[in-house]
XYZ file of C-alpha atoms in Angstrom:
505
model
C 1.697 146.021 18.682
C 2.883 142.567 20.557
C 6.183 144.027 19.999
C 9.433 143.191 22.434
C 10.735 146.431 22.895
C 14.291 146.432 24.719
C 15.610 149.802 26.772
C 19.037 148.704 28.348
C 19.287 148.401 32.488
C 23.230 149.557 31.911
C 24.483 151.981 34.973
C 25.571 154.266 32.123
C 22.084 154.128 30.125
C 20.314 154.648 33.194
C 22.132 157.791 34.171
C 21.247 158.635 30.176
C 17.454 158.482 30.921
C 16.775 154.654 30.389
C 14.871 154.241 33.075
C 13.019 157.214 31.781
C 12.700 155.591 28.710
C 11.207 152.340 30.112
C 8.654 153.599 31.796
C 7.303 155.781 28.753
C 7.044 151.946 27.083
C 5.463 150.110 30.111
C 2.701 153.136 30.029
C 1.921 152.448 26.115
C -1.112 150.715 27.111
C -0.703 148.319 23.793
C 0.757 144.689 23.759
C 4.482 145.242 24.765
C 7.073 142.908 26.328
C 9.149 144.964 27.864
C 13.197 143.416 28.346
C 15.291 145.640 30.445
C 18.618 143.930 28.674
C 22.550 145.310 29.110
C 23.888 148.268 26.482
C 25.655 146.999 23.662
C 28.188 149.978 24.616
C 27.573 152.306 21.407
C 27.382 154.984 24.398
C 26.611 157.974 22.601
C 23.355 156.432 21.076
C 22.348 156.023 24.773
C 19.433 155.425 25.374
C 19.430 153.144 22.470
C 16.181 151.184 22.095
C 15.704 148.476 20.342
C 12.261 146.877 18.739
C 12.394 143.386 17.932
C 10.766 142.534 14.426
C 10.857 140.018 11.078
C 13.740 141.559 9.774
C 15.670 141.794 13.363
C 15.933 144.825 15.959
C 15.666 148.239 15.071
C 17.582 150.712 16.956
C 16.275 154.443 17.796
C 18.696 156.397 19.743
C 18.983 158.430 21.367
C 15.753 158.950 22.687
C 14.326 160.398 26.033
C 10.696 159.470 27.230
C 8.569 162.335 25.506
C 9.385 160.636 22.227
C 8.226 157.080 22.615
C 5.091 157.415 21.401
C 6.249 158.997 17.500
C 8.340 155.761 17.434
C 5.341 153.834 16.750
C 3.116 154.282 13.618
C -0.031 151.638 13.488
C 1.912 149.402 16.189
C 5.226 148.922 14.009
C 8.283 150.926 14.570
C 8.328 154.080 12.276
C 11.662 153.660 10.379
C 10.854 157.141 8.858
C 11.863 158.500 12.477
C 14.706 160.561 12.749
C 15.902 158.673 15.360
C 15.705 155.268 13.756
C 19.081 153.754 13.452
C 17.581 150.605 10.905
C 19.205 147.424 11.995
C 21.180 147.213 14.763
C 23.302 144.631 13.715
C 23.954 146.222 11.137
C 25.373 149.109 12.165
C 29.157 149.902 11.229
C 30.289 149.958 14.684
C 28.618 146.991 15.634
C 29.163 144.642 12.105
C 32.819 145.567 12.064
C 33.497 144.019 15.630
C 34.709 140.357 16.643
C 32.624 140.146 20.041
C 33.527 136.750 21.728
C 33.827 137.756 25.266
C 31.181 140.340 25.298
C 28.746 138.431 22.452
C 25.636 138.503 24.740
C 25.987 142.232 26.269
C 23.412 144.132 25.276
C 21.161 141.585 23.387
C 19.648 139.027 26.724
C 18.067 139.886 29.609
C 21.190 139.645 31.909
C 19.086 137.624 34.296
C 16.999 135.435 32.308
C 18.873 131.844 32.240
C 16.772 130.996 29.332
C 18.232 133.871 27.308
C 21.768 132.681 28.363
C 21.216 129.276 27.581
C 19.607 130.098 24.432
C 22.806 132.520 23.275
C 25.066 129.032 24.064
C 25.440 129.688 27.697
C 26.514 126.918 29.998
C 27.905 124.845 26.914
C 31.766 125.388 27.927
C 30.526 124.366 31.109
C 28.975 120.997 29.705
C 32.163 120.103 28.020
C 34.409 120.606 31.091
C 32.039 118.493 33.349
C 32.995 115.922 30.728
C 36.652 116.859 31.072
C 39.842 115.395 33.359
C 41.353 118.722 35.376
C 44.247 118.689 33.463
C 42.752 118.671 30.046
C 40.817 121.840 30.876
C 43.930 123.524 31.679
C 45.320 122.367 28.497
C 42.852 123.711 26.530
C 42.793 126.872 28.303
C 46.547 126.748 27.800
C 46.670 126.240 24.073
C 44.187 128.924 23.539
C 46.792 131.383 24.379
C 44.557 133.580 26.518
C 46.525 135.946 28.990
C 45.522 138.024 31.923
C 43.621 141.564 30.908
C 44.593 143.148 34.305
C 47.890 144.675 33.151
C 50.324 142.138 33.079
C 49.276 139.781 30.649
C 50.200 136.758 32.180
C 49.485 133.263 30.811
C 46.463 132.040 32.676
C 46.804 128.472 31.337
C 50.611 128.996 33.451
C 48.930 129.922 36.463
C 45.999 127.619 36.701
C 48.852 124.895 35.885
C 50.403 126.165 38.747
C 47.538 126.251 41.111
C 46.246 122.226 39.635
C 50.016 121.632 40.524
C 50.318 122.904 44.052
C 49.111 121.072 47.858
C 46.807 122.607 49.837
C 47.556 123.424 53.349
C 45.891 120.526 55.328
C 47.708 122.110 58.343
C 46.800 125.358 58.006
C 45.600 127.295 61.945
C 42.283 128.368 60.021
C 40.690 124.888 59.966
C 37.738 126.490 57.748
C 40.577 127.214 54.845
C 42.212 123.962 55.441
C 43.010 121.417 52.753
C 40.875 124.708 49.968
C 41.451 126.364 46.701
C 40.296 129.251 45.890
C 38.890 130.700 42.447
C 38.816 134.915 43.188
C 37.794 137.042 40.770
C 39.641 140.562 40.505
C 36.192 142.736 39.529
C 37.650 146.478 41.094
C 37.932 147.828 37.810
C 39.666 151.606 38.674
C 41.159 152.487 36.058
C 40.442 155.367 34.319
C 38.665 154.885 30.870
C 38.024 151.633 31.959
C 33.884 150.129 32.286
C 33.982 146.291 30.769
C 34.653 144.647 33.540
C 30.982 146.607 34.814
C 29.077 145.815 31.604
C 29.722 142.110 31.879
C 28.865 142.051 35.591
C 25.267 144.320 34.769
C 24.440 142.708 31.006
C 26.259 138.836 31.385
C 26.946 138.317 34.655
C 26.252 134.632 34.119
C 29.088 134.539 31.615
C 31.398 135.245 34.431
C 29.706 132.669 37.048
C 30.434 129.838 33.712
C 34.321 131.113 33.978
C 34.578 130.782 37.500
C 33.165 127.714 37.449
C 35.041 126.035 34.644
C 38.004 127.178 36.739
C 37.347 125.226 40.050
C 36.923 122.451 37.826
C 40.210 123.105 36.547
C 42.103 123.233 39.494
C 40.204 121.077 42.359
C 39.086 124.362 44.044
C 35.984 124.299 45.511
C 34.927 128.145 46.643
C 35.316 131.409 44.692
C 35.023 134.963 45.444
C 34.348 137.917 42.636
C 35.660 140.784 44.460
C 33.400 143.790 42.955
C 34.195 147.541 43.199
C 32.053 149.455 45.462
C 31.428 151.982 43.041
C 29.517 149.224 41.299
C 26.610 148.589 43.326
C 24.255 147.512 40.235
C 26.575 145.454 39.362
C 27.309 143.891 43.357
C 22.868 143.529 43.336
C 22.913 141.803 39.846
C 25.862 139.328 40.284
C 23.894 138.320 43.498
C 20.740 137.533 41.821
C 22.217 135.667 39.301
C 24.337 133.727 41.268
C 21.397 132.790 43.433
C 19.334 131.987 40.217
C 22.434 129.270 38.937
C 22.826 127.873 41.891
C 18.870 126.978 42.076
C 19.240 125.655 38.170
C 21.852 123.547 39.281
C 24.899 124.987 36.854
C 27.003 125.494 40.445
C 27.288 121.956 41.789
C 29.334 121.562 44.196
C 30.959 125.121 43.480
C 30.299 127.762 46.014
C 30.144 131.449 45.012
C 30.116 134.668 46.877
C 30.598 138.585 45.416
C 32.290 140.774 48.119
C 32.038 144.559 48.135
C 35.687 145.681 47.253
C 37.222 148.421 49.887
C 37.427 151.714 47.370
C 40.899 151.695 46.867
C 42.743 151.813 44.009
C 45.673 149.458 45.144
C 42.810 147.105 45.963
C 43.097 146.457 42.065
C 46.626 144.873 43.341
C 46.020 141.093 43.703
C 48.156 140.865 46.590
C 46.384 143.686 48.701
C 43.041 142.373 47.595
C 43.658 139.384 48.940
C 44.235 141.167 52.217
C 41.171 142.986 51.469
C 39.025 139.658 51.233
C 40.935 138.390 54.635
C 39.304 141.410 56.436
C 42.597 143.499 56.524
C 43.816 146.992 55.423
C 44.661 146.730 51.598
C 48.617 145.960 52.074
C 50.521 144.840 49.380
C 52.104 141.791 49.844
C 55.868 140.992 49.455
C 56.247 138.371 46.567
C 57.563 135.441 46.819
C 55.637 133.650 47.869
C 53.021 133.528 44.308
C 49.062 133.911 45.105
C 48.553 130.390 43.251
C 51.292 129.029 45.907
C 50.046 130.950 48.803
C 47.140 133.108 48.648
C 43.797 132.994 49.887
C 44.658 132.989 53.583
C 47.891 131.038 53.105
C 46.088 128.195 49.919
C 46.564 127.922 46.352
C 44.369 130.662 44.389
C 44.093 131.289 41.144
C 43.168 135.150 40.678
C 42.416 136.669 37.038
C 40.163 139.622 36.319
C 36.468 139.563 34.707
C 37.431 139.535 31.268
C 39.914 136.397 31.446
C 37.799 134.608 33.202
C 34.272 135.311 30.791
C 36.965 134.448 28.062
C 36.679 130.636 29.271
C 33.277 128.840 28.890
C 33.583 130.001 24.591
C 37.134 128.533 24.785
C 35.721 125.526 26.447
C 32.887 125.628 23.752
C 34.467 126.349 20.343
C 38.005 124.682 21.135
C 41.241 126.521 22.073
C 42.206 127.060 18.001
C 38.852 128.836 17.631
C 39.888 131.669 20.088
C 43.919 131.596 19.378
C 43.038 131.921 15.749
C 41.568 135.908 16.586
C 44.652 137.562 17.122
C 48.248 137.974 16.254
C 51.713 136.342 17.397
C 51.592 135.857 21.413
C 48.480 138.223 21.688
C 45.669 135.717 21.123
C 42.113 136.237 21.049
C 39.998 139.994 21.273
C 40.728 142.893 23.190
C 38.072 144.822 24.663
C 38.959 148.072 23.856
C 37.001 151.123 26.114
C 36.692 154.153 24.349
C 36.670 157.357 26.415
C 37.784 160.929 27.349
C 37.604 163.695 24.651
C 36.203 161.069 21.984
C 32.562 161.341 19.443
C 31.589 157.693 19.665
C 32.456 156.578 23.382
C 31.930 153.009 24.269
C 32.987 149.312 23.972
C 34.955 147.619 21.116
C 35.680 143.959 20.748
C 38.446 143.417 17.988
C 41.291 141.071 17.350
C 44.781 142.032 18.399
C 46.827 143.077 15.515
C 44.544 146.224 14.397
C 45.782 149.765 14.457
C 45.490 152.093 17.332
C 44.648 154.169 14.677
C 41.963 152.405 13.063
C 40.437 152.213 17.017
C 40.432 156.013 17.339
C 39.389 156.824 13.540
C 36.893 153.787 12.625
C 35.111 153.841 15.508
C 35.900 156.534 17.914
C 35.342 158.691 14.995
C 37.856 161.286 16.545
C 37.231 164.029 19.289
C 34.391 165.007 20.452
C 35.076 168.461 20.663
C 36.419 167.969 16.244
C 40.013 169.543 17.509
C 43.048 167.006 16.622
C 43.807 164.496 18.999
C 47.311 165.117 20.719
C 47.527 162.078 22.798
C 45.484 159.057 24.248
C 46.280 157.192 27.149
C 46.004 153.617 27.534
C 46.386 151.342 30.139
C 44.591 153.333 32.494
C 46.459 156.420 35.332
C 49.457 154.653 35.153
C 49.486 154.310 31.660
C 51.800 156.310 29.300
C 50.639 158.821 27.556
C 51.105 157.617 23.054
C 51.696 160.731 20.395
C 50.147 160.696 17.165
C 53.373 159.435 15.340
C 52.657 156.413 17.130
C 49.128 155.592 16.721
C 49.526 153.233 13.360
C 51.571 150.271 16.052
C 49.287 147.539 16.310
C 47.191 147.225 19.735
C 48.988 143.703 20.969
C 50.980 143.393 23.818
C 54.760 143.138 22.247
C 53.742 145.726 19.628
C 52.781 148.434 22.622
C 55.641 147.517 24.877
C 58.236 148.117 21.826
C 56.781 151.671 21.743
C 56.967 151.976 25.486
C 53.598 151.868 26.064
C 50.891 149.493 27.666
C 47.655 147.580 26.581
C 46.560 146.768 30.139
C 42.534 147.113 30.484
C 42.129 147.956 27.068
C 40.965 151.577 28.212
C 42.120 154.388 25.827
C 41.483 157.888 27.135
C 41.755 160.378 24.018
C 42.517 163.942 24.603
C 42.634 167.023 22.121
C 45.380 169.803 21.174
C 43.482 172.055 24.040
C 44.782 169.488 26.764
C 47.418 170.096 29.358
C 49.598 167.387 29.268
C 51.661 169.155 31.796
C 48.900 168.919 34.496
C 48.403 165.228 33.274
C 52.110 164.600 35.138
C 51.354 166.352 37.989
C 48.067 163.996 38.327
C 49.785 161.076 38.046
C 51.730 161.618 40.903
C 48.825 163.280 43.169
C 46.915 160.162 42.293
C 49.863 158.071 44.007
C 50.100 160.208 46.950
C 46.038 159.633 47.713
C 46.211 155.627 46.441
C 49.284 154.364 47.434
C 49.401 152.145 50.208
C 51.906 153.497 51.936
C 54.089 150.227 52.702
C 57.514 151.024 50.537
C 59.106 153.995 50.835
C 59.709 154.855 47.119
C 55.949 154.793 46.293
C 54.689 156.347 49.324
C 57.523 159.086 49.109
C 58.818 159.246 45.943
C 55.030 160.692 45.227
C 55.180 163.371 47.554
C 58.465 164.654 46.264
C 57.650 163.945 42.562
C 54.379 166.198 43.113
C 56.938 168.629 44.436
C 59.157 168.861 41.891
C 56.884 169.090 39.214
C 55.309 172.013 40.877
C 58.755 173.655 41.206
C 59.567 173.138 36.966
C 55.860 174.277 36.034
C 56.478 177.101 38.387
C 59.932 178.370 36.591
C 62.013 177.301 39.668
C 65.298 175.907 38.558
C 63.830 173.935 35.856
C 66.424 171.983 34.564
C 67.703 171.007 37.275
C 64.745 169.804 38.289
C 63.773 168.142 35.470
C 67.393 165.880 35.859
C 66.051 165.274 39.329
C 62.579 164.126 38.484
C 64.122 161.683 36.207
C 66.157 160.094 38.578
C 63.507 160.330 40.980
C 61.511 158.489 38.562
C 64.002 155.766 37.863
C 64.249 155.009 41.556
C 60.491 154.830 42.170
C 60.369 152.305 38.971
C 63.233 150.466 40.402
C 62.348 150.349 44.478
C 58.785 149.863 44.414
C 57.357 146.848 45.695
C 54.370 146.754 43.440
C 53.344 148.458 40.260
C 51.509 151.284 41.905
C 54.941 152.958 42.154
C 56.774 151.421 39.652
C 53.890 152.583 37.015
C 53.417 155.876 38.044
C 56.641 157.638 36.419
C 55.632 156.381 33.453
C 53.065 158.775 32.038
C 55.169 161.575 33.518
C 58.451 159.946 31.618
C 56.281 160.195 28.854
C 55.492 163.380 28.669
C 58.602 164.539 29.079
C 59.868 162.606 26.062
C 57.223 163.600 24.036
C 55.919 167.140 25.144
C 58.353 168.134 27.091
C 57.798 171.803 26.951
C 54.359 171.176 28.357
C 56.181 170.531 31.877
């Protein structure tokens, strides 16, 4: 056949049957190079399997192991198959997208350097070797790229701030004395949320280039990726492959280490995961003072999640204008949108802000699952507000979202149908405080525990509307008094709903 034939090694594939899948290949007993590469996140084709040939890859999916010998007719894929897909690339949901971030997941063998190098890995890299400091923050600054944790901050702002500040030469720790620090925010928890995962599992050394390209930036000379500990493919790949860059040289003087995160949701915080990585209970920390002031036990650190920082080496590469020209206004660049919930073509979506919720949900979610309307999506993960259907033609861009008083955050959209109770949905957002909240202010760590209660006394019939008056106010002081976002967030999708379907309460 001397065919490659590619089954993905993605968490979510392999709990599909890829592994399955891969070993019905390797037992073919014909001439087959088998490449265990990432999934190219058209989830419900999982397993997807690809065949490499003339034309390009041809997709069959989705397949389990009993079938892998009827793809095959004389040693060429059958594209007579019911299962054939034709070309890959060509697919719709595929063709349509703007993939800069994710543009290697799914097609290399997330651990083969050639295959990296060969896709135009390492070139951002080359360019900021050849680059003063300052001029890479420049770059990175013109480019327009902001934080896709939540807040959307400016990361050209921050690394500017981090270049900008001293490091403690007096510090008590003498090991942290005079450092920097690059850290990586990798505990991706929010629900809906998984691209933070497929970059680790199918391009982790697109995140290694980031980091990199920002010690260069700043003068830092260590960096940490903390990684969720739900993620343990993920912690074993970005292991190997930092091993295997160091060895090829692409680290110089850089030193790299992945940390198992703690399994808590406020670890997502960047404050409490820094208190994490210092070997303390997750805390949040009061702010002032800034994390690229003081963070890292008391230095300068600059701390941005997976996707801003796999966002750098093709900014580095193909110029700041290349990536601010995707995008509209302030919101520069792609979004990786994460299609979930109650939704007929789950998976990952890289487009340019400025398109249509809408057009997301319709174009390539395809709609519900279940073929019942949808009633509501939530993006922006638990905390996220819950957006009605008169809503869904605002653009998906920062300003555009917060006019409608809702949030892009981690690009995660959760769709639900007209069966859903969005009344339960309020009562979850405030359980979920009461189990993730760190306990250190009083309206977060309180304000849950009564919220919970008073929801349970309106969906019960007791006093409603006087209870509803006091869950507002209770919400207003939990936005207002909370030191972090875990408690300022949380009254949001319960606000929500009670603007929008407030009989569901």
């Amino acid at each position: 056949m001397n065919s490659r034939v590619f089954v993905p090694a993605d968490s979510t594939a392999r709990s599909l049957g890829a592994d399955d899948v891969a070993q019905a290949v390797a037992e073919l007993g014909q001439d087959v190079e088998l490449v265990r590469n990432g999934s190219r996140g058209l989830y419900w084709l999982e397993p997807l399997l690809e065949i490499e040939t003339a034309q390009g890859r041809i997709g069959f999916g989705p397949v389990n192991d009993t079938q892998i010998a009827d793809l095959f007719k004389d040693g060429v894929p059958d594209a007579s198959h019911p299962d054939c897909l034709g070309l890959v690339e060509e697919l719709p949901y595929l063709k349509d997208q703007q993939r800069l971030t994710a543009a290697r997941v799914g097609i290399i063998d997330p651990l083969s350097i050639e295959d990296y190098c060969a896709q135009g890995g390492f070139r951002g890299l080359a360019t900021a070797r050849e680059l003063k400091p300052a001029d890479i923050v420049q770059i990175v600054t013109e480019s327009g790229l902001r934080g896709r944790g939540g807040a959307a901050f400016p990361t050209g702002i921050k690394w500017q701030t981090v270049l900008d500040a001293e490091a403690d030469t007096d510090s008590a720790l003498p090991d942290y004395r005079g450092q920097k620090y690059i850290i990586c925010n990798a505990d991706e928890g929010d629900s809906g949320t998984f691209v933070d995962r497929m970059i680790m599992e199918s391009d982790p050394f697109v995140l290694i280039e980031g980091m990199v390209i920002a010690g260069l930036a700043v003068g830092a000379g260590l960096g940490y990726i903390y990684c969720r500990a739900e993620y343990p493919q993920a912690f074993n790949t970005l292991q190997t492959a930092i091993n295997i860059a160091g060895d090829a040289g692409y680290l110089g003087d850089f030193q790299l280490e992945v940390r198992k995160a703690a399994g808590a949701y406020i670890c997502g915080e960047e404050t409490s995961m820094l208190e994490s990585l210092e070997g303390k209970r997750g805390l949040v920390r009061y702010k002032p003072p800034l994390p690229a002031i003081s963070g890292f036990f008391g230095q300068p650190t600059v701390i941005n999640n997976v996707i801003s920082l796999a966002s750098v080496p093709i900014i580095l590469d193909q110029g700041a204008s290349h990536y601010r020209d995707f995008g509209v206004g302030r919101s520069t660049g792609t979004l990786t949108v994460q299609l979930a919930g109650n939704c007929a073509r789950p998976g990952l979506v890289e487009i340019p802000f400025g398109i249509s919720l809408r057009e997301v949900l319709e174009d390539y979610g395809g709609g519900t699952r279940s073929g019942r309307p949808i009633k509501a999506v939530q993006a922006g993960g638990p905390l996220g507000p819950y957006i009605p259907p008169e809503k869904f033609d605002t653009a998906l861009d920062y300003e555009a979202f917060k006019e409608i008083d809702a949030m892009v955050g981690h690009g995660g959209i959760v769709v639900f149908d007209d069966s859903a109770d969005l009344g339960h949905m309020a009562r979850f957002a405030m359980e979920f405080c009461t189990v993730e909240s760190c306990g250190k202010c009083t309206p977060c760590r309180i304000g849950s525990v009564r919220g919970l209660e008073v929801i349970d006394k309106i969906r019960g019939g007791e006093d409603a509307d006087n209870n509803r008056i006091l869950l507002k106010d209770l919400c207003q002081t939990m936005m207002e008094g909370s030191l972090c976002a875990m408690g300022g967030m949380t009254p949001l999708p319960v606000l929500s709903i009670m603007q929008h379907w407030p009989e569901e309460l």
